[in-house]
């Protein structure tokens, strides 16, 4: 099973991917998480990526392709959810070519549909655990009082100017990826503006229809 979880920044891709990992035992491949780990470790790749990420700009394709390829290969090119990749039509073409070589086509691209207003509300109040990477929302899912508050931080790209820029990049360069997969018959749009459990149920229904049934 090979799934792409697609959508604007803050649509809930990471939140839902983590639920899918628990429910279906898939591997979660988030290019954002891989890049943040490289930045935290001060690797040469992380040093190249850092300024792009802080500003909410796309990191150059060759850097991200290497990370995505390594992670998919480590998963045996199966049973994974890609989160945050592909983000441009060029990346989608690269992914197709890579998976074709592995004879491992995508099963479904699930796009979470959320308005810009909801995204701003979600991202401006998102907080992240510095060590585990678990995300919280100050209103909908606040960090428990038992957690040391100094471990709960705001991502540098969750500040208002970076959020605005990420949304601009999404509309200018990433949204077109939907059309690319619609033409291949792989796209499933899910309304992401509901409680986490409700959205999760919608995603599971899509997977049941698109992935599980054709295989039986
Ligand atoms: P990345 O980490 O991928 O960021 P993103 O796509 O902008 O997505 P986010 O992680 O911000 O949001 P999400 O959709 O996962 O939402 P979440 O579940 O956390 O990328 C970061 C940067 O890395 C990019 O800007 C770029 O620079 C670089 N990069 C990464 N991939 C790249 C690529 N392929 N090419 C080039 N550059 C790349 O939820 C958000 C908040 O909402 C949380 O607080 C959560 O608790 C809350 N929430 C979630 N669902 C709900 C709900 N249903 N109701 C209420 N609250 C909810």
Tab-separated table of C-alpha atoms and ligand atoms in Angstrom:
chain	number	residue	atom	x	y	z
A	1	UNK	CA	0.000	0.000	0.000
A	2	UNK	CA	1.516	3.305	-1.109
A	3	UNK	CA	-0.352	6.482	-0.259
A	4	UNK	CA	0.333	10.186	-0.660
A	5	UNK	CA	-1.293	12.443	1.952
A	6	UNK	CA	-1.580	15.823	0.300
A	7	UNK	CA	-2.842	19.253	1.310
A	8	UNK	CA	-1.906	22.784	2.321
A	9	UNK	CA	0.359	23.485	5.299
A	10	UNK	CA	-1.553	22.797	8.498
A	11	UNK	CA	-4.271	20.735	6.801
A	12	UNK	CA	-3.650	17.956	9.315
A	13	UNK	CA	-1.416	15.674	7.201
A	14	UNK	CA	0.974	14.868	10.046
A	15	UNK	CA	-1.848	14.379	12.569
A	16	UNK	CA	-3.705	11.978	10.270
A	17	UNK	CA	-0.547	10.179	9.111
A	18	UNK	CA	0.303	9.317	12.716
A	19	UNK	CA	-3.191	7.851	13.181
A	20	UNK	CA	-2.789	5.798	9.988
A	21	UNK	CA	0.530	4.457	11.232
A	22	UNK	CA	-1.201	3.205	14.403
A	23	UNK	CA	-4.231	1.808	12.568
A	24	UNK	CA	-2.615	0.240	9.513
A	25	UNK	CA	1.042	-0.163	10.491
A	26	UNK	CA	2.258	1.954	7.578
A	27	UNK	CA	5.560	3.829	7.646
A	28	UNK	CA	5.217	7.618	7.847
A	29	UNK	CA	7.607	9.419	5.496
A	30	UNK	CA	7.411	13.168	6.116
A	31	UNK	CA	9.915	15.205	4.128
A	32	UNK	CA	9.331	18.094	6.575
A	33	UNK	CA	10.290	15.853	9.547
A	34	UNK	CA	13.330	14.480	7.671
A	35	UNK	CA	14.476	18.021	6.840
A	36	UNK	CA	13.925	19.243	10.428
A	37	UNK	CA	15.990	16.285	11.725
A	38	UNK	CA	18.814	17.213	9.317
A	39	UNK	CA	18.645	20.845	10.500
A	40	UNK	CA	18.734	19.777	14.167
A	41	UNK	CA	21.796	17.588	13.533
A	42	UNK	CA	23.536	20.421	11.609
A	43	UNK	CA	24.296	18.087	8.687
A	44	UNK	CA	25.514	19.781	5.440
A	45	UNK	CA	22.067	19.078	3.939
A	46	UNK	CA	20.367	20.549	7.021
A	47	UNK	CA	22.493	23.689	6.789
A	48	UNK	CA	21.439	24.126	3.144
A	49	UNK	CA	17.743	23.573	3.938
A	50	UNK	CA	17.417	25.710	7.085
A	51	UNK	CA	17.018	29.182	5.598
A	52	UNK	CA	14.442	27.987	3.028
A	53	UNK	CA	12.366	26.318	5.747
A	54	UNK	CA	12.451	29.246	8.188
A	55	UNK	CA	11.131	31.534	5.440
A	56	UNK	CA	8.440	29.047	4.376
A	57	UNK	CA	10.039	28.512	0.941
A	58	UNK	CA	10.423	25.179	-0.865
A	59	UNK	CA	13.766	23.483	-0.309
A	60	UNK	CA	15.483	22.721	-3.678
A	61	UNK	CA	14.181	19.491	-5.249
A	62	UNK	CA	17.503	17.621	-5.426
A	63	UNK	CA	17.873	17.806	-1.609
A	64	UNK	CA	14.370	16.539	-0.914
A	65	UNK	CA	14.453	13.817	-3.605
A	66	UNK	CA	17.504	12.242	-1.976
A	67	UNK	CA	15.763	12.143	1.415
A	68	UNK	CA	12.495	10.783	-0.002
A	69	UNK	CA	14.273	8.101	-2.036
A	70	UNK	CA	16.309	6.916	0.940
A	71	UNK	CA	13.200	6.681	3.155
A	72	UNK	CA	11.098	4.840	0.543
A	73	UNK	CA	13.937	2.403	-0.132
A	74	UNK	CA	14.267	1.764	3.627
A	75	UNK	CA	10.544	0.877	3.637
A	76	UNK	CA	11.109	-1.616	0.791
A	77	UNK	CA	9.063	0.765	-1.412
A	78	UNK	CA	5.837	-0.513	0.153
A	79	UNK	CA	3.446	0.168	3.064
A	80	UNK	CA	4.238	3.854	3.372
A	81	UNK	CA	2.447	7.194	3.575
A	82	UNK	CA	4.216	10.122	1.960
A	83	UNK	CA	3.443	13.377	3.794
A	84	UNK	CA	4.634	16.655	2.265
A	85	UNK	CA	5.979	15.002	-0.874
A	86	UNK	CA	5.460	15.649	-3.766
A	87	UNK	CA	4.950	19.397	-3.529
A	88	UNK	CA	5.443	20.408	-7.159
A	89	UNK	CA	4.463	18.783	-10.465
A	90	UNK	CA	8.164	18.311	-11.113
A	91	UNK	CA	8.491	16.325	-7.843
A	92	UNK	CA	5.384	14.293	-8.771
A	93	UNK	CA	7.006	13.358	-12.102
A	94	UNK	CA	10.209	12.387	-10.314
A	95	UNK	CA	8.220	10.214	-7.888
A	96	UNK	CA	6.355	8.482	-10.738
A	97	UNK	CA	9.624	7.675	-12.505
A	98	UNK	CA	11.216	6.393	-9.280
A	99	UNK	CA	8.235	4.175	-8.373
A	100	UNK	CA	7.973	2.898	-11.958
A	101	UNK	CA	11.580	1.696	-11.734
A	102	UNK	CA	10.665	-0.105	-8.507
A	103	UNK	CA	7.451	-1.505	-10.087
A	104	UNK	CA	5.644	-0.021	-7.094
A	105	UNK	CA	2.900	2.362	-8.272
A	106	UNK	CA	0.938	4.642	-5.940
A	107	UNK	CA	-2.470	3.369	-4.794
A	108	UNK	CA	-4.068	6.684	-3.841
A	109	UNK	CA	-3.437	10.386	-3.319
A	110	UNK	CA	-5.620	11.715	-0.509
A	111	UNK	CA	-5.956	15.483	-0.502
A	112	UNK	CA	-7.158	17.185	2.691
A	113	UNK	CA	-9.302	20.156	1.764
A	114	UNK	CA	-9.107	23.001	4.315
A	115	UNK	CA	-9.626	26.750	3.833
A	116	UNK	CA	-6.844	29.301	4.366
A	117	UNK	CA	-8.727	30.799	7.364
A	118	UNK	CA	-8.804	27.432	9.161
A	119	UNK	CA	-5.125	26.882	8.344
A	120	UNK	CA	-4.053	30.184	9.877
A	121	UNK	CA	-6.075	29.346	13.031
A	122	UNK	CA	-4.482	25.899	13.249
A	123	UNK	CA	-0.871	26.845	12.552
A	124	UNK	CA	-0.698	29.988	14.670
A	125	UNK	CA	-1.663	27.904	17.723
A	126	UNK	CA	0.286	24.753	16.883
A	127	UNK	CA	2.998	23.777	19.345
A	128	UNK	CA	5.517	20.951	18.993
A	129	UNK	CA	7.320	18.767	21.530
A	130	UNK	CA	11.006	19.507	21.010
A	131	UNK	CA	12.112	15.894	21.534
A	132	UNK	CA	9.275	13.634	20.330
A	133	UNK	CA	8.021	15.908	17.532
A	134	UNK	CA	4.400	15.328	18.724
A	135	UNK	CA	2.234	18.292	17.753
A	136	UNK	CA	-0.430	19.991	19.864
A	137	UNK	CA	-2.927	22.793	19.369
A	138	UNK	CA	-3.346	25.323	22.182
A	139	UNK	CA	-7.170	25.169	21.923
A	140	UNK	CA	-8.130	21.798	20.366
A	141	UNK	CA	-5.392	19.551	21.740
A	142	UNK	CA	-3.361	21.380	24.434
A	143	UNK	CA	-0.132	19.850	25.773
A	144	UNK	CA	-0.743	18.056	29.117
A	145	UNK	CA	0.350	19.952	32.250
A	146	UNK	CA	2.672	17.052	33.128
A	147	UNK	CA	4.993	18.006	30.236
A	148	UNK	CA	7.834	20.408	31.016
A	149	UNK	CA	6.641	23.644	29.271
A	150	UNK	CA	10.183	24.459	28.092
A	151	UNK	CA	9.966	21.373	25.834
A	152	UNK	CA	6.909	22.761	24.052
A	153	UNK	CA	8.012	25.075	21.257
A	154	UNK	CA	6.630	26.927	18.251
A	155	UNK	CA	8.073	25.965	14.838
A	156	UNK	CA	9.942	28.939	13.311
A	157	UNK	CA	7.760	28.621	10.176
A	158	UNK	CA	4.558	28.831	12.244
A	159	UNK	CA	5.012	32.581	12.747
A	160	UNK	CA	2.504	34.799	10.864
A	161	UNK	CA	4.787	35.993	8.005
A	162	UNK	CA	6.076	32.458	7.320
A	163	UNK	CA	2.525	30.999	7.434
A	164	UNK	CA	1.421	33.603	4.888
A	165	UNK	CA	4.342	32.767	2.637
A	166	UNK	CA	3.769	28.995	2.897
A	167	UNK	CA	0.159	29.495	1.818
A	168	UNK	CA	1.280	31.587	-1.155
A	169	UNK	CA	3.757	28.874	-2.171
A	170	UNK	CA	1.032	26.241	-1.793
A	171	UNK	CA	-1.373	28.083	-4.115
A	172	UNK	CA	1.315	29.058	-6.636
A	173	UNK	CA	3.235	25.779	-6.890
A	174	UNK	CA	1.768	22.896	-4.917
A	175	UNK	CA	-1.988	22.965	-5.579
A	176	UNK	CA	-1.320	22.003	-9.244
A	177	UNK	CA	-0.173	18.568	-8.055
A	178	UNK	CA	-3.878	17.747	-7.461
A	179	UNK	CA	-4.605	18.120	-11.193
A	180	UNK	CA	-1.627	15.927	-12.042
A	181	UNK	CA	-3.025	13.044	-9.953
A	182	UNK	CA	-6.656	13.700	-10.916
A	183	UNK	CA	-5.660	13.014	-14.528
A	184	UNK	CA	-4.199	9.669	-13.393
A	185	UNK	CA	-7.434	8.772	-11.556
A	186	UNK	CA	-5.586	8.604	-8.226
A	187	UNK	CA	-6.930	11.720	-6.473
A	188	UNK	CA	-9.424	11.543	-3.587
A	189	UNK	CA	-10.403	14.846	-1.991
A	190	UNK	CA	-11.434	14.637	1.675
A	191	UNK	CA	-13.044	17.502	3.594
A	192	UNK	CA	-10.460	18.183	6.329
A	193	UNK	CA	-12.483	20.794	8.198
A	194	UNK	CA	-13.901	18.639	10.984
A	195	UNK	CA	-12.714	17.044	14.230
A	196	UNK	CA	-9.600	14.862	13.940
A	197	UNK	CA	-11.592	11.618	14.460
A	198	UNK	CA	-14.161	12.558	11.832
A	199	UNK	CA	-11.480	13.349	9.225
A	200	UNK	CA	-9.715	10.099	10.124
A	201	UNK	CA	-12.929	8.122	9.475
A	202	UNK	CA	-13.266	9.791	6.073
A	203	UNK	CA	-9.687	8.883	5.159
A	204	UNK	CA	-10.154	5.254	6.212
A	205	UNK	CA	-13.261	5.015	4.004
A	206	UNK	CA	-11.259	6.281	1.019
A	207	UNK	CA	-8.486	3.768	1.692
A	208	UNK	CA	-11.018	0.959	1.983
A	209	UNK	CA	-12.553	1.888	-1.364
A	210	UNK	CA	-9.417	2.822	-3.265
A	211	UNK	CA	-6.828	0.463	-1.899
A	212	UNK	CA	-8.258	-2.510	-0.057
A	213	UNK	CA	-11.183	-3.395	-2.369
A	214	UNK	CA	-9.293	-3.428	-5.693
A	215	UNK	CA	-6.717	-5.743	-4.138
A	216	UNK	CA	-9.296	-8.376	-3.009
B	1	LIG	P1	6.166	20.253	6.388
B	1	LIG	O1	6.657	19.889	7.728
B	1	LIG	O2	5.769	19.205	5.428
B	1	LIG	O3	5.030	21.343	6.612
B	1	LIG	P2	3.634	21.558	5.898
B	1	LIG	O4	3.317	20.802	4.668
B	1	LIG	O5	3.615	23.016	5.779
B	1	LIG	O6	2.668	20.903	6.858
B	1	LIG	P3	2.593	21.087	8.374
B	1	LIG	O7	3.511	20.130	9.070
B	1	LIG	O8	2.742	22.535	8.743
B	1	LIG	O9	1.065	20.741	8.629
B	1	LIG	P4	0.260	19.390	8.621
B	1	LIG	O10	-0.622	19.332	7.416
B	1	LIG	O11	1.142	18.197	8.882
B	1	LIG	O12	-0.678	19.689	9.866
B	1	LIG	P5	-0.638	19.134	11.367
B	1	LIG	O13	-1.127	17.712	11.370
B	1	LIG	O14	0.655	19.418	12.043
B	1	LIG	O15	7.274	21.146	5.628
B	1	LIG	C1	7.942	22.194	6.280
B	1	LIG	C2	8.905	22.855	5.295
B	1	LIG	O16	9.865	21.885	4.819
B	1	LIG	C3	8.270	23.415	4.018
B	1	LIG	O17	7.732	24.707	4.201
B	1	LIG	C4	9.487	23.415	3.075
B	1	LIG	O18	10.352	24.471	3.381
B	1	LIG	C5	10.186	22.115	3.454
B	1	LIG	N1	9.707	20.962	2.652
B	1	LIG	C6	9.054	19.859	3.121
B	1	LIG	N2	8.765	19.028	2.114
B	1	LIG	C7	9.262	19.609	0.979
B	1	LIG	C8	9.253	19.230	-0.395
B	1	LIG	N3	8.664	18.100	-0.801
B	1	LIG	N4	9.835	20.061	-1.278
B	1	LIG	C9	10.432	21.212	-0.888
B	1	LIG	N5	10.451	21.639	0.405
B	1	LIG	C10	9.874	20.840	1.328
B	1	LIG	O19	-1.795	20.046	12.007
B	1	LIG	C11	-1.606	21.434	12.170
B	1	LIG	C12	-2.248	21.910	13.516
B	1	LIG	O20	-3.665	21.724	13.444
B	1	LIG	C13	-1.778	21.104	14.743
B	1	LIG	O21	-1.708	21.994	15.836
B	1	LIG	C14	-2.885	20.053	14.964
B	1	LIG	O22	-3.005	19.698	16.332
B	1	LIG	C15	-4.115	20.817	14.465
B	1	LIG	N6	-5.098	19.942	13.798
B	1	LIG	C16	-4.868	18.935	12.901
B	1	LIG	N7	-6.027	18.396	12.465
B	1	LIG	C17	-7.018	19.111	13.108
B	1	LIG	C18	-8.459	19.048	13.059
B	1	LIG	N8	-9.104	18.146	12.300
B	1	LIG	N9	-9.155	19.921	13.818
B	1	LIG	C19	-8.496	20.856	14.608
B	1	LIG	N10	-7.145	20.943	14.695
B	1	LIG	C20	-6.416	20.085	13.938
